[in-house]
Tab-separated table of C-alpha atoms in Angstrom:
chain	number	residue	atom	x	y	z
T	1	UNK	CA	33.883	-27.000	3.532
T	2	UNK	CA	36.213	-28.948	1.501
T	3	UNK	CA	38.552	-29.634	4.415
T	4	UNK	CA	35.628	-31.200	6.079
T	5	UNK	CA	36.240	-33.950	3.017
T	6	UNK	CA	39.737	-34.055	2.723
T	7	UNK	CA	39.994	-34.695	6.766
T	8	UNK	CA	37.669	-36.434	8.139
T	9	UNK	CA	38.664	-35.212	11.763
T	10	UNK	CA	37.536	-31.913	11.372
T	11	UNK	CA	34.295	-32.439	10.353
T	12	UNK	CA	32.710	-31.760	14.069
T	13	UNK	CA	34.758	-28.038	13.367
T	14	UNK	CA	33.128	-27.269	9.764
T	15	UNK	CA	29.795	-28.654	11.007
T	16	UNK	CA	29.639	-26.517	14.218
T	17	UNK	CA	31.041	-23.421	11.402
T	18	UNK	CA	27.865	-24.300	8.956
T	19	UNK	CA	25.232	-24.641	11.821
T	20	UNK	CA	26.592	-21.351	13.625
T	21	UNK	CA	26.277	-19.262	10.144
T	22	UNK	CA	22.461	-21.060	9.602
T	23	UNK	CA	21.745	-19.854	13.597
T	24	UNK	CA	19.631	-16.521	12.898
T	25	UNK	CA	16.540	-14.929	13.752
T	26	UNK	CA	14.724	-12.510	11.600
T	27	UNK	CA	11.654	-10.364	12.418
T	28	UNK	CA	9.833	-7.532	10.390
T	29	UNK	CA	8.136	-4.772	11.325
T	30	UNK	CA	5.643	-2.925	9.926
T	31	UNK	CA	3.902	0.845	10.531
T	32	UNK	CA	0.632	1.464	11.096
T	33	UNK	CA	-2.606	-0.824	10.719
T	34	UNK	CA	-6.155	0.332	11.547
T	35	UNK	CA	-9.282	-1.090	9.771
T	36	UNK	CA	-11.171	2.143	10.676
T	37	UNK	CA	-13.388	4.129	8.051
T	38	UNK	CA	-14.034	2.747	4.478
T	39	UNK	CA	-11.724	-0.198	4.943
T	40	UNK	CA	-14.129	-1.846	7.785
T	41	UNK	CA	-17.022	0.079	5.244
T	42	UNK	CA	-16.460	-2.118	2.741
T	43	UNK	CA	-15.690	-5.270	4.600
T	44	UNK	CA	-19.411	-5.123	6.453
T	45	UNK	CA	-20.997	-4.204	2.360
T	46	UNK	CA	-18.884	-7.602	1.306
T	47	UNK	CA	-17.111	-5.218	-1.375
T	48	UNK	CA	-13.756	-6.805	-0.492
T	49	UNK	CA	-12.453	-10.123	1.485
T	50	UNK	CA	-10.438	-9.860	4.733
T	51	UNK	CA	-7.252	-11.134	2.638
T	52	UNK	CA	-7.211	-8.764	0.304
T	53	UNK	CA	-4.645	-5.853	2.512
T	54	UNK	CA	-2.095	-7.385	2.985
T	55	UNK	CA	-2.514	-9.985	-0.062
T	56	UNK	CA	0.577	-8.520	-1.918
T	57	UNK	CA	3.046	-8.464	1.082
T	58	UNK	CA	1.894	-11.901	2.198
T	59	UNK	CA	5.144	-13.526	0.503
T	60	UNK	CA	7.472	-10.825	1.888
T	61	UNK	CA	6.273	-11.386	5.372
T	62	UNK	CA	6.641	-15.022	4.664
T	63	UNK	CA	10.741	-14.059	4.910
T	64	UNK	CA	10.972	-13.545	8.376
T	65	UNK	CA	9.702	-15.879	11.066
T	66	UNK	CA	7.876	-13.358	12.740
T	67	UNK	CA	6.034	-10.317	11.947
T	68	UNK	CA	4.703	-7.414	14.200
T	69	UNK	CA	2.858	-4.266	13.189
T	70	UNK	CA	1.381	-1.395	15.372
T	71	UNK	CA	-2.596	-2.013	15.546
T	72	UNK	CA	-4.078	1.209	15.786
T	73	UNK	CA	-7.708	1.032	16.379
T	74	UNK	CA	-9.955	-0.429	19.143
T	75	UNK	CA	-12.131	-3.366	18.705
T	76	UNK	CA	-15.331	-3.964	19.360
T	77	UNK	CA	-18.901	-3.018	18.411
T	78	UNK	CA	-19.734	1.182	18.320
T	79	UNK	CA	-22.867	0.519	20.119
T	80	UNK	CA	-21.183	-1.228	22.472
T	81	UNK	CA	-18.335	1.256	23.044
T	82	UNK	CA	-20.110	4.184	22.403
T	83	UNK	CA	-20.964	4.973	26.125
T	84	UNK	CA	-17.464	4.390	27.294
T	85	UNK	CA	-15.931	7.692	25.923
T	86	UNK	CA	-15.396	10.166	28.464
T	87	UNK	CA	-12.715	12.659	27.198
T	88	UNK	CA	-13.445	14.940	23.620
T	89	UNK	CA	-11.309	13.207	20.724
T	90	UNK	CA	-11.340	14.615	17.166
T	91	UNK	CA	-11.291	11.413	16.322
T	92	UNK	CA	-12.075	7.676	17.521
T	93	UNK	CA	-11.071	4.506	15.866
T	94	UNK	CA	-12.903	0.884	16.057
T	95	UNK	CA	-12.704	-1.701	13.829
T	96	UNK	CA	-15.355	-5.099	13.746
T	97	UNK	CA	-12.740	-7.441	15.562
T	98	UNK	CA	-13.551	-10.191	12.620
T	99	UNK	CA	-10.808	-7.673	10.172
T	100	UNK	CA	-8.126	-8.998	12.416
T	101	UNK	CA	-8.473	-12.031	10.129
T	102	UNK	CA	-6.477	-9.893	7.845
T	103	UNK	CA	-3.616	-10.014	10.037
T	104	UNK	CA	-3.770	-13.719	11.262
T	105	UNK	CA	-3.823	-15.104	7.418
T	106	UNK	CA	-1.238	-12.648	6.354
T	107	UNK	CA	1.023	-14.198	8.883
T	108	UNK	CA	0.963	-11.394	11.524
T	109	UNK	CA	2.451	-12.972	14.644
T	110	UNK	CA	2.315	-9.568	16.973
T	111	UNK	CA	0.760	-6.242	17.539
T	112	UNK	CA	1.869	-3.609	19.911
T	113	UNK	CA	-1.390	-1.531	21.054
T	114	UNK	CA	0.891	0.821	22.435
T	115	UNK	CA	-0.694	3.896	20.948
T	116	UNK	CA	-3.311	6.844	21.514
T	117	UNK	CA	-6.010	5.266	19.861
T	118	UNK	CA	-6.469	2.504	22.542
T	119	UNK	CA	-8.266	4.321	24.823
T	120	UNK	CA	-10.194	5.904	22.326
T	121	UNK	CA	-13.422	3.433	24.283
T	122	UNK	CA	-12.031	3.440	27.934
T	123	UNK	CA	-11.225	0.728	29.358
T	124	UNK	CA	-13.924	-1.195	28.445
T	125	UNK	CA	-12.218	-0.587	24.713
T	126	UNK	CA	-8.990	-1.441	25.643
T	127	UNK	CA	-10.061	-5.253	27.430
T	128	UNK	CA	-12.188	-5.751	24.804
T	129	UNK	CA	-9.366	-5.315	22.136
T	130	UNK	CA	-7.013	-7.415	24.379
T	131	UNK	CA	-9.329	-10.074	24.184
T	132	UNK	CA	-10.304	-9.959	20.223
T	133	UNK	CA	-6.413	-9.928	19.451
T	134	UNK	CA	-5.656	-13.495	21.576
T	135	UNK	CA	-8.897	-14.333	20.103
T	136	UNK	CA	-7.458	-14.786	16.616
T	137	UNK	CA	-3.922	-16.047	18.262
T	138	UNK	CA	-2.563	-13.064	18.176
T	139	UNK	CA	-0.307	-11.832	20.914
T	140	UNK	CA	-0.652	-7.884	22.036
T	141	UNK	CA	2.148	-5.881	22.675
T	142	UNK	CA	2.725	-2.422	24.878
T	143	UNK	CA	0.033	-3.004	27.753
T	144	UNK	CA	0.064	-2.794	30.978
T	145	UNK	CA	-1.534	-3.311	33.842
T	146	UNK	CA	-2.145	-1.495	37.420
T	147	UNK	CA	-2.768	1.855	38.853
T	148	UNK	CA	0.485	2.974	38.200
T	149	UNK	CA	0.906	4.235	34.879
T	150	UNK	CA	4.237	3.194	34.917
T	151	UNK	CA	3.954	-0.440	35.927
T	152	UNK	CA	5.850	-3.024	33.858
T	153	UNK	CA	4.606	-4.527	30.991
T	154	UNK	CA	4.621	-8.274	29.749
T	155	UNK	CA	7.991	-8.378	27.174
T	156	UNK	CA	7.160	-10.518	23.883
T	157	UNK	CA	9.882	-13.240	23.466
T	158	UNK	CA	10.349	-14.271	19.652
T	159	UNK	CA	12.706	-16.759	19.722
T	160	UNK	CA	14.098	-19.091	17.459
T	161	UNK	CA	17.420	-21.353	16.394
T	162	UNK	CA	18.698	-20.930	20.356
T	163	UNK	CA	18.273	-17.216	19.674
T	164	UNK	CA	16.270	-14.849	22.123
T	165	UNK	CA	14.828	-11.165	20.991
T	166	UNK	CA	12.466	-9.270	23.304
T	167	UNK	CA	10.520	-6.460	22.263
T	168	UNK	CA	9.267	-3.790	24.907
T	169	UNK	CA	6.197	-1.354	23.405
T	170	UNK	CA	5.462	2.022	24.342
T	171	UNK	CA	3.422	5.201	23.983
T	172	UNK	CA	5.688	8.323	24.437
T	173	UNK	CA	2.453	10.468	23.769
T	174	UNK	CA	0.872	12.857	26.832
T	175	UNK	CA	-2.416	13.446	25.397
T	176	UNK	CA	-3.814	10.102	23.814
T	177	UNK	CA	-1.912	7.902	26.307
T	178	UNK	CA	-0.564	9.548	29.286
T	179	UNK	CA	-3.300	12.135	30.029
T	180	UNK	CA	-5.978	8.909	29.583
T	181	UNK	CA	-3.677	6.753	31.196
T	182	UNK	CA	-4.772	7.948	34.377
T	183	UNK	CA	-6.713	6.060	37.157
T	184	UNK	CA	-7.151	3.241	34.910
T	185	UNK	CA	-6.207	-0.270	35.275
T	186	UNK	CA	-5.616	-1.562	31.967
T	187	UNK	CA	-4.100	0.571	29.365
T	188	UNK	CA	-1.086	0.826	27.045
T	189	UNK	CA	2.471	0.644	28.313
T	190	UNK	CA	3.879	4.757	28.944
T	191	UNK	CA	7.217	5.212	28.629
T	192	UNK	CA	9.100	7.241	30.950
T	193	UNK	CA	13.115	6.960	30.310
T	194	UNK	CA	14.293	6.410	33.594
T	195	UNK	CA	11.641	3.806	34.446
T	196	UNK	CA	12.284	1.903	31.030
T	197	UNK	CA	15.868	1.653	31.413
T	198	UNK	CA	14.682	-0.253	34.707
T	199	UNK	CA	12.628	-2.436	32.929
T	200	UNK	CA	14.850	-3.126	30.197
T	201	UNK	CA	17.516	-4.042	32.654
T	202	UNK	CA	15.206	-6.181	34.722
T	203	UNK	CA	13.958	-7.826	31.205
T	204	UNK	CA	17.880	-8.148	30.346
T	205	UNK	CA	18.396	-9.741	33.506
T	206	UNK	CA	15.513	-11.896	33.769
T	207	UNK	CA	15.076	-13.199	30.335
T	208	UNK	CA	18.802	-13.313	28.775
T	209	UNK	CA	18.072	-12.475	25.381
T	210	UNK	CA	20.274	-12.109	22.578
T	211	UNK	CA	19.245	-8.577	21.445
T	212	UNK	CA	16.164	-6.350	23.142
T	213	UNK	CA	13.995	-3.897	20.711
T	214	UNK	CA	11.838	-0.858	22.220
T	215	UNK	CA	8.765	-0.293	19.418
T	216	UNK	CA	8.218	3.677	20.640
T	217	UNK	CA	4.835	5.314	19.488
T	218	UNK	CA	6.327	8.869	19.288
T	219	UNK	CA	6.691	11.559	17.115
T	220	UNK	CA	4.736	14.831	15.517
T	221	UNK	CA	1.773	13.463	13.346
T	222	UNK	CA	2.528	13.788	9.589
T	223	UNK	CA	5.926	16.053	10.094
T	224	UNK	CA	8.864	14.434	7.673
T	225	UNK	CA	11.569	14.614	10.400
T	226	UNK	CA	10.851	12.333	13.427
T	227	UNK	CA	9.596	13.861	15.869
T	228	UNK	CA	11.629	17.013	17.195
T	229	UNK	CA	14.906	15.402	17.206
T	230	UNK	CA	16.825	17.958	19.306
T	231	UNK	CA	14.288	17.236	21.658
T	232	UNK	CA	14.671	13.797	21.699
T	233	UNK	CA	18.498	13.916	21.943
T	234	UNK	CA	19.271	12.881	25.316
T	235	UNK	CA	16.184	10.419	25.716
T	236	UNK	CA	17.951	8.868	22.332
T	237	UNK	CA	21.052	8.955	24.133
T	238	UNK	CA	19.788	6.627	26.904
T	239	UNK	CA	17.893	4.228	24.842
T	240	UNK	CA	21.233	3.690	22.690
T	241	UNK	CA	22.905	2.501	25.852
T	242	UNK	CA	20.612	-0.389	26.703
T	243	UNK	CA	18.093	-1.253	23.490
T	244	UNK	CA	19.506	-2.710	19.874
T	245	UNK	CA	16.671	-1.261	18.409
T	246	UNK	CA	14.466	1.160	18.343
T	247	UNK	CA	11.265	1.138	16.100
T	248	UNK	CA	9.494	3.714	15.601
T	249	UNK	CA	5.543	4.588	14.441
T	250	UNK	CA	2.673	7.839	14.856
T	251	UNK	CA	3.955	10.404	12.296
T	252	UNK	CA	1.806	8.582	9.312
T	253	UNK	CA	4.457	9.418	7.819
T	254	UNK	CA	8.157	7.703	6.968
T	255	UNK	CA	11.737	8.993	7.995
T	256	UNK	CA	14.924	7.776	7.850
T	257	UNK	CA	17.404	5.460	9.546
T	258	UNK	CA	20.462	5.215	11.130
T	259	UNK	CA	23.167	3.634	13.842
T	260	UNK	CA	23.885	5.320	17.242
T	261	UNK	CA	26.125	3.597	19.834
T	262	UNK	CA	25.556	0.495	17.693
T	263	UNK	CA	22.071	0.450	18.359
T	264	UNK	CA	19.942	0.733	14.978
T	265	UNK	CA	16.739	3.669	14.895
T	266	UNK	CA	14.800	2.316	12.297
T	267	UNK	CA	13.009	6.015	11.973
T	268	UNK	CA	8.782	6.360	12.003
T	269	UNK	CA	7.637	3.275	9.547
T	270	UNK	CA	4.638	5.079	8.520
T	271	UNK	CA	1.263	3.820	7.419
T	272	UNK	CA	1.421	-0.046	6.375
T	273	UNK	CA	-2.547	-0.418	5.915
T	274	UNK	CA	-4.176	3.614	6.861
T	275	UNK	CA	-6.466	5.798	4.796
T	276	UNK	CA	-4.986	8.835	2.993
T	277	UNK	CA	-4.444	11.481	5.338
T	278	UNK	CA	-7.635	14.187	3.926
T	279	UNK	CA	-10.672	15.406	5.630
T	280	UNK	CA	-13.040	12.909	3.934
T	281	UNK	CA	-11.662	9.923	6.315
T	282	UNK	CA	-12.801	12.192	9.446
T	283	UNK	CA	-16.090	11.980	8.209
T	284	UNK	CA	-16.037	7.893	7.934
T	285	UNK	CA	-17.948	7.906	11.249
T	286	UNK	CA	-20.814	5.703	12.057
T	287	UNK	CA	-21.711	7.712	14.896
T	288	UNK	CA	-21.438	11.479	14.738
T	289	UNK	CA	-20.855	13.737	17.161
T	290	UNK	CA	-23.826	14.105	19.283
T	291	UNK	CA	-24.014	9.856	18.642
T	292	UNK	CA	-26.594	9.846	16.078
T	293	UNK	CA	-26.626	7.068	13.452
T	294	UNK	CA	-25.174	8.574	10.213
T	295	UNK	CA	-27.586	7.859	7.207
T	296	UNK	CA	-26.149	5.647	4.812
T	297	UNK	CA	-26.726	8.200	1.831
T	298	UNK	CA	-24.233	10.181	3.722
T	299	UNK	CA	-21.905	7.528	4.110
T	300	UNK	CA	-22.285	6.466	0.392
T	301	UNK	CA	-21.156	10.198	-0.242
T	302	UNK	CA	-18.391	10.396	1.960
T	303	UNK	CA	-16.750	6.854	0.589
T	304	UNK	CA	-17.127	7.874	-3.267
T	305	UNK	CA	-15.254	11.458	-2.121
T	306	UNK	CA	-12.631	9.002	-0.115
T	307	UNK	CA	-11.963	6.617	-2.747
T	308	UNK	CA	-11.637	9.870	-5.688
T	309	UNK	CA	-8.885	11.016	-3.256
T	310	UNK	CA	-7.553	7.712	-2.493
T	311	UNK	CA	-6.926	6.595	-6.043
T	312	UNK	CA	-5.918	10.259	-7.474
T	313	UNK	CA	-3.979	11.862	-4.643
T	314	UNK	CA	-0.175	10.515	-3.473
T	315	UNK	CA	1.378	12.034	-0.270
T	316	UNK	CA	3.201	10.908	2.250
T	317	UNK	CA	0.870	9.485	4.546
T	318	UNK	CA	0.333	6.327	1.593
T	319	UNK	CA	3.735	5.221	2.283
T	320	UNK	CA	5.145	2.876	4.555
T	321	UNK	CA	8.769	1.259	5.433
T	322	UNK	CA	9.039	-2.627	6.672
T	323	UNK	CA	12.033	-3.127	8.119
T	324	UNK	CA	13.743	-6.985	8.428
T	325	UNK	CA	15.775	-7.064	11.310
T	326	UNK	CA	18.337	-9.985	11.297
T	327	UNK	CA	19.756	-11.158	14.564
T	328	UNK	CA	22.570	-14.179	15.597
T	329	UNK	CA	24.056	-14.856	18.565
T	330	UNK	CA	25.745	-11.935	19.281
T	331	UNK	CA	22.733	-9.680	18.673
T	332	UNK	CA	21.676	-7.557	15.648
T	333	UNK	CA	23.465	-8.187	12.353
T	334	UNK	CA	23.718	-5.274	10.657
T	335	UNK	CA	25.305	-6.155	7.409
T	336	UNK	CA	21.848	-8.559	6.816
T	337	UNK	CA	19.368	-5.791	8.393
T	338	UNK	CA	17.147	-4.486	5.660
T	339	UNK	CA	14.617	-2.221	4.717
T	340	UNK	CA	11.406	-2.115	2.038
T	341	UNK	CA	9.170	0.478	1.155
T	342	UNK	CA	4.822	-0.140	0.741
T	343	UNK	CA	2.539	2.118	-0.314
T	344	UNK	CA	-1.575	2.030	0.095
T	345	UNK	CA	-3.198	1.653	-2.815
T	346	UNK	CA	-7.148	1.022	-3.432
T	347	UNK	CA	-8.967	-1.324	-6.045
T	348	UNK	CA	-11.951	-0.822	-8.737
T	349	UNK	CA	-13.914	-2.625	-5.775
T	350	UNK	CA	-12.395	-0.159	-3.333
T	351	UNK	CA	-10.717	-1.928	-1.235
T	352	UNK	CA	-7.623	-0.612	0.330
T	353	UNK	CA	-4.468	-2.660	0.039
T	354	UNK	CA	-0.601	-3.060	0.552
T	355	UNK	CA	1.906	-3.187	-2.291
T	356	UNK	CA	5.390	-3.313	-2.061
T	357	UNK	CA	7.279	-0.390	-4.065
T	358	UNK	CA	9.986	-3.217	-4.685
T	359	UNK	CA	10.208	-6.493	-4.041
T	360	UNK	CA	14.269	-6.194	-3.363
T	361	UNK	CA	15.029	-5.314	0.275
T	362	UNK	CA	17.998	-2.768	0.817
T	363	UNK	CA	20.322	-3.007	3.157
T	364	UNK	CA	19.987	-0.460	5.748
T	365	UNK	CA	23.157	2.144	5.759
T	366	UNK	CA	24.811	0.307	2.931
T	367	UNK	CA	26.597	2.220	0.406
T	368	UNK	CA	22.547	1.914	-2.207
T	369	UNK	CA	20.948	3.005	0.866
T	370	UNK	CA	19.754	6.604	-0.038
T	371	UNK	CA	17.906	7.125	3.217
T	372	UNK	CA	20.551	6.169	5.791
T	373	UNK	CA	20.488	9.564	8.301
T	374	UNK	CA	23.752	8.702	9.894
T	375	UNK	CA	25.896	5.995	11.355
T	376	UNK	CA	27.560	5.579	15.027
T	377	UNK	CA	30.016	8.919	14.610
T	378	UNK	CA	27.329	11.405	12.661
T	379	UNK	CA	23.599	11.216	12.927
T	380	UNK	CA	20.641	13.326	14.138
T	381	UNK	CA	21.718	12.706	17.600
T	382	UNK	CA	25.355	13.390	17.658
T	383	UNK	CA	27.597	14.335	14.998
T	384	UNK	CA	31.416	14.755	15.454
């Protein structure tokens, strides 16, 4: 910079140096949101305010200029929806669409409803949801719509500083998604690897961006190690030769990260906002099974055995990773991508909330990073 003083003709140089350094884009993700069971329980009883989740990570999404988390729950009223279930789930999520408040004052810019929960309601669930998200200027990720299961999906553009990222959403789960999928119109985005290296190509091609991030809802619920990773080998393999990123969510559960090809797996984030994973949250049902209300007595009973567990019990599936991915004008910057870890915790007023482990970010695959699973030459994909 002091040449910039000293010679007054190169100022236009150290200007255009300082303005390219100050060109980024930075978006966080986040695991898994649903407002299902006692945390919509005790927003209807007024026990606790719809800022109150994410009212400790507010500030730390505040750092990036966008934020997108994977919604996990339908919308809508259970009377409503009720009627619209045609296919035996052990268990169906719906939220009061007012909790989305939560997300909109935290600073929530995007959801991906790319997940096995959105046709928990048919498809009568899954407009309705569409609808309450763009209600509360929200935009919805991972849905498409047509007859073919397959059909393309509407990218989200974040963009920023002359810098382009697209993110592409999609369910990589047979049962919940594919399976349900079926002879619907609306529903969320499948992925197939063949047909979404088309579409990422035809989004590349279309839209220009600087960098291009597939948010995958994948994996074995609540097992440590992502999904079966020798099974996902060569389907990593592809996605590493057209996608920057790869985000991953469904376990409930957090695993690590690491580089292939250049292209950064950020591993399953894990629950950001999600009950503890125990048999009392199963029970948090309005309805029951043969759609009878459930007395409130009983529901009283079930939320004081929740919240016991809640406060007293810590595995896995109370932990979550954010993840701040940094991008320029050459596409990911890996030296200023970081990562954060959240757990759930729960209030005297029982009211489930977010808190940040630490407030430092690491940086991911640095030499502090303990949970870096590899880098381009050795990782759970390849390892020579």
């Amino acid at each position: 910079m002091w040449c910039c003083l000293i010679f007054p003709w190169t100022f236009l140089l150290c200007f255009d140096y300082v303005l390219s350094k100050s060109k980024s884009l930075e978006l966080i993700f986040g695991g898994d949101v649903t407002f299902y069971g006692p945390i919509d329980y005790h927003f209807q009883n007024g026990d606790c305010s719809y800022e109150r989740p994410f009212q400790n990570v507010k500030e730390v999404f505040a750092e990036g200029d966008f934020t997108m988390v994977n919604l996990e729950t339908t919308l809508g009223n259970i009377e409503e929806l009720k009627d619209n279930t045609t296919v035996k789930k052990l268990i169906r999520f719906t939220s009061d669409p007012q909790a989305l408040e939560s997300l909109r004052k935290a600073g929530v810019s995007t959801v991906t409803v790319a997940n096995n929960h959105l046709l928990d309601f048919g498809e009568r669930g899954v407009n309705n949801t569409l609808n309450e998200i763009r209600k509360y200027g929200i935009k919805p990720s991972g849905y498409s719509i047509g007859k073919n299961i397959y059909e393309y999906q509407e990218p989200i553009i974040f963009e920023k500083n002359g810098i382009r990222v697209c993110v592409l959403s999609y369910c990589n789960n047979r049962e919940g998604c594919k399976r349900l999928r079926k002879g619907k119109t609306t529903g969320p985005a499948i992925f197939n690897t063949r047909r979404a290296m088309k579409e990422i190509d035809y989004v590349r091609k279309k839209l220009k961006p600087n960098a291009l991030i597939v948010y995958l809802h994948q994996g074995k619920e609540y097992a440590i190690v992502s999904g079966k990773q020798e099974g996902l080998k060569e389907k990593f393999e592809e996605i590493a030769t057209q996608a920057d990123v790869v985000v991953e969510s469904h376990t409930h559960v957090t695993s690590g990260h690491f580089y292939h090809n250049k292209t950064l797996f950020t591993g399953q984030l894990g629950n950001l906002l999600f009950p503890l994973h125990h048999p009392t949250v199963r029970r948090f049902n309005p309805m029951s099974d043969d759609g009878k209300n459930i007395s409130d007595s009983t529901l009283k009973k079930i939320d004081d055995s929740w919240y016991m567990a809640q406060k007293n019990f810590k595995n896995p599936s109370a932990r979550s990773k954010l993840v701040k991915l940094h991008f320029g004008k050459n596409g990911l910057v890996s030296r200023k991508t970081k990562y954060m870890y959240t757990c759930n915790e729960v209030d005297s007023n029982r009211c489930l909330y977010v808190k940040p482990s630490s407030k430092k970010w690491t940086v991911i695959c640095s030499r502090e990073d303990k949970d870096c699973e590899g880098v381009t030459n050795c990782n759970f994909i390849d390892c020579q």
